[in-house]
Amino acid sequence: MQQKILILDFGSQTTQLIGRRIRELDTFCEIVPYNKFPENDESIIGVILSGSPYSVYDKEAFKIDLDKIKGKYPVLGICYGAQFISYTSGGNVEPAGSREYGRQNLEFIDKENPLFKGFDDNSQVWMSHGDTITAIPKDYKVIASTQKVENAAFYCEKDRIWGVQFHPEVFHSLQGTLLLKNFAVRICGSKQDWSAASFIDTTVKELKEQLKDDKIVLGLSGGVDSSVAAVLLNKAVGKNLTCIFVNNGLLRKNEFEDVLRDYECLGLNVKGVDASEKFYKELSGVEEPEKKRKIIGKGFIDVFNAEAQKITDVKWLGQGTIYPDRIESLNITGKTIKSHHNVGGLPKEMQLELCEPLKWLFKDEVRRVGKELGMPEHLIKRHPFPGPGLGVRILGDITPEKVRILQDADDIFIKGLKNWKIKNSDGVEISLYDSVWQAGVILLPVKSVGVMGDERTYERAVALRAVTSTDAMTADWAHLPYEFLAKVSNDIINNVKGVNRVAYDISSKPPATIEWE
Ligand code: XMP
């Protein structure tokens, strides 16, 4: 059985980061809302309580019955998690005189504690809280302080509970990963056997058991998630997998042909369906973004359905859903916010069962699995691309001519990003393309005046968009070199007929979004 660390989410912005750090330790973990502790799950080896936007004494604060986990598993409380443990076990939490925020250094009281094994003296940690633990419960011991925070870390031997008021998951806690490793490995006994190779072995075995001799269809998008899902499924069930790749006329330049060739080289049983004309016809004259999305989504299901029904006895629908698509994250009201787009969409009338082999993986893990499966780099490192494709990057109505203009401009930008090399923070040469999360061009619904030769022009404007991000929930505009932007702008204006102006989008998310529509 795959061991698991369970992370109870009390609504902190850094809960997902705790999960990523634990996974980086080759230890499987699952994030669940604070009130959804799974019953009878024997694979749990330890529990982490996250931070929270609340104070423990707030009326609306998220609460759990700690007695249900105390003594059963090792527990680590982080920030609110630590304060909650203290508050509900007989200690005291009060508003801090001033907000305890920023870098501080640990002074150890029990440096031999397993949580601090290997720590340097004065190790830097990151605090961020408005409350502070003023008294720890009876039977608990303080194991580290800082100049400002007396009860920075505590421990209860009897109940195997640890609490830290700082955030080990953030970058500024310089030995934070070591602390999480000490918890996961030394204290909980993680075997650190969660790796791309072990994931592939177990998943292929499970898929074989689950699907047996059944037939399965999967819609490919050209993106990394559906491609990796397809290769995994192909390994498990071979020709019983049929992949369908639909050209909705809104893909990037030459993408349909290029990606189809890649898929065939990977040995996938793939059917390419060019339905561009259908999509252009249905989208003609439609300006409203959500309406365009709906038409494109429905068009995909129509085409996919028609193709899938040509396969006899198909029982399963494969999807490349990944973990962040499914994590139920909490907002301050305690309501679950569902944020991503590619969950659901199962054509009801087909009555297929859903098979999602990547549903536990973060994006970087999907890429690691893809690499381990021997997939080509350019497929694995592909940027995310929205399902409605260029349809949401042409503001206003869509025509084949506008698609052509956008494809040409986008092709220059993307190729430019791939060809322009920089050194990353480790001094390794990488392309600008690999240094950003996602990039693309947006065709704006404005025309502006320009001059070309002796002629006055009145043509379209495009915006370049490139962002850095870890999960698309938040994003910053990428600080691309001016020389690069100058070159791309020149290349677009000189080569793409119909465009005489290029702008660069310098908005972050929030308050903007990555796409413009
Ligand atoms: P936003 O624009 O919401 O985008 O900041 C976040 C991420 O989601 C992608 N995106 C979509 N993906 N269907 C999709 O499959 C959509 O309608 C859609 N809209 C945005 C976007 O490209 C980014 O990666």
Coordinates of C-alpha atoms in Angstrom, one line a residue, residues 76-77 82 106-110 113 115-116 127 133 136 140-146 149-156 161-166 179:
L76 CA 2.6 18.5 12.8
G77 CA 0.7 21.8 13.2
A82 CA 0.1 24.8 16.0
L106 CA 15.6 29.9 15.8
E107 CA 17.2 29.5 19.2
F108 CA 17.0 25.8 20.1
I109 CA 15.9 24.6 23.4
D110 CA 15.9 20.9 22.4
N113 CA 14.5 16.8 18.9
L115 CA 12.2 17.6 14.1
F116 CA 15.4 19.6 14.2
M127 CA 6.8 33.9 10.5
I133 CA 0.9 31.1 21.6
I136 CA 1.6 25.8 25.8
Y140 CA 4.0 20.0 26.1
K141 CA 7.6 21.2 25.8
V142 CA 8.9 24.3 24.0
I143 CA 11.7 23.1 21.6
A144 CA 12.6 26.4 19.9
S145 CA 12.1 30.1 20.3
T146 CA 13.0 33.2 18.4
V149 CA 8.3 34.4 19.6
E150 CA 8.9 32.5 22.7
N151 CA 6.9 29.4 21.8
A152 CA 8.1 29.1 18.2
A153 CA 8.0 25.3 18.2
F154 CA 6.7 22.8 20.7
Y155 CA 6.4 19.1 21.2
C156 CA 4.3 16.5 23.1
I161 CA 2.5 16.1 18.3
W162 CA 4.7 18.9 17.0
G163 CA 3.7 22.5 16.4
V164 CA 5.6 25.3 14.7
Q165 CA 4.4 28.8 14.5
F166 CA 6.6 29.5 11.4
L179 CA 12.0 20.1 8.9

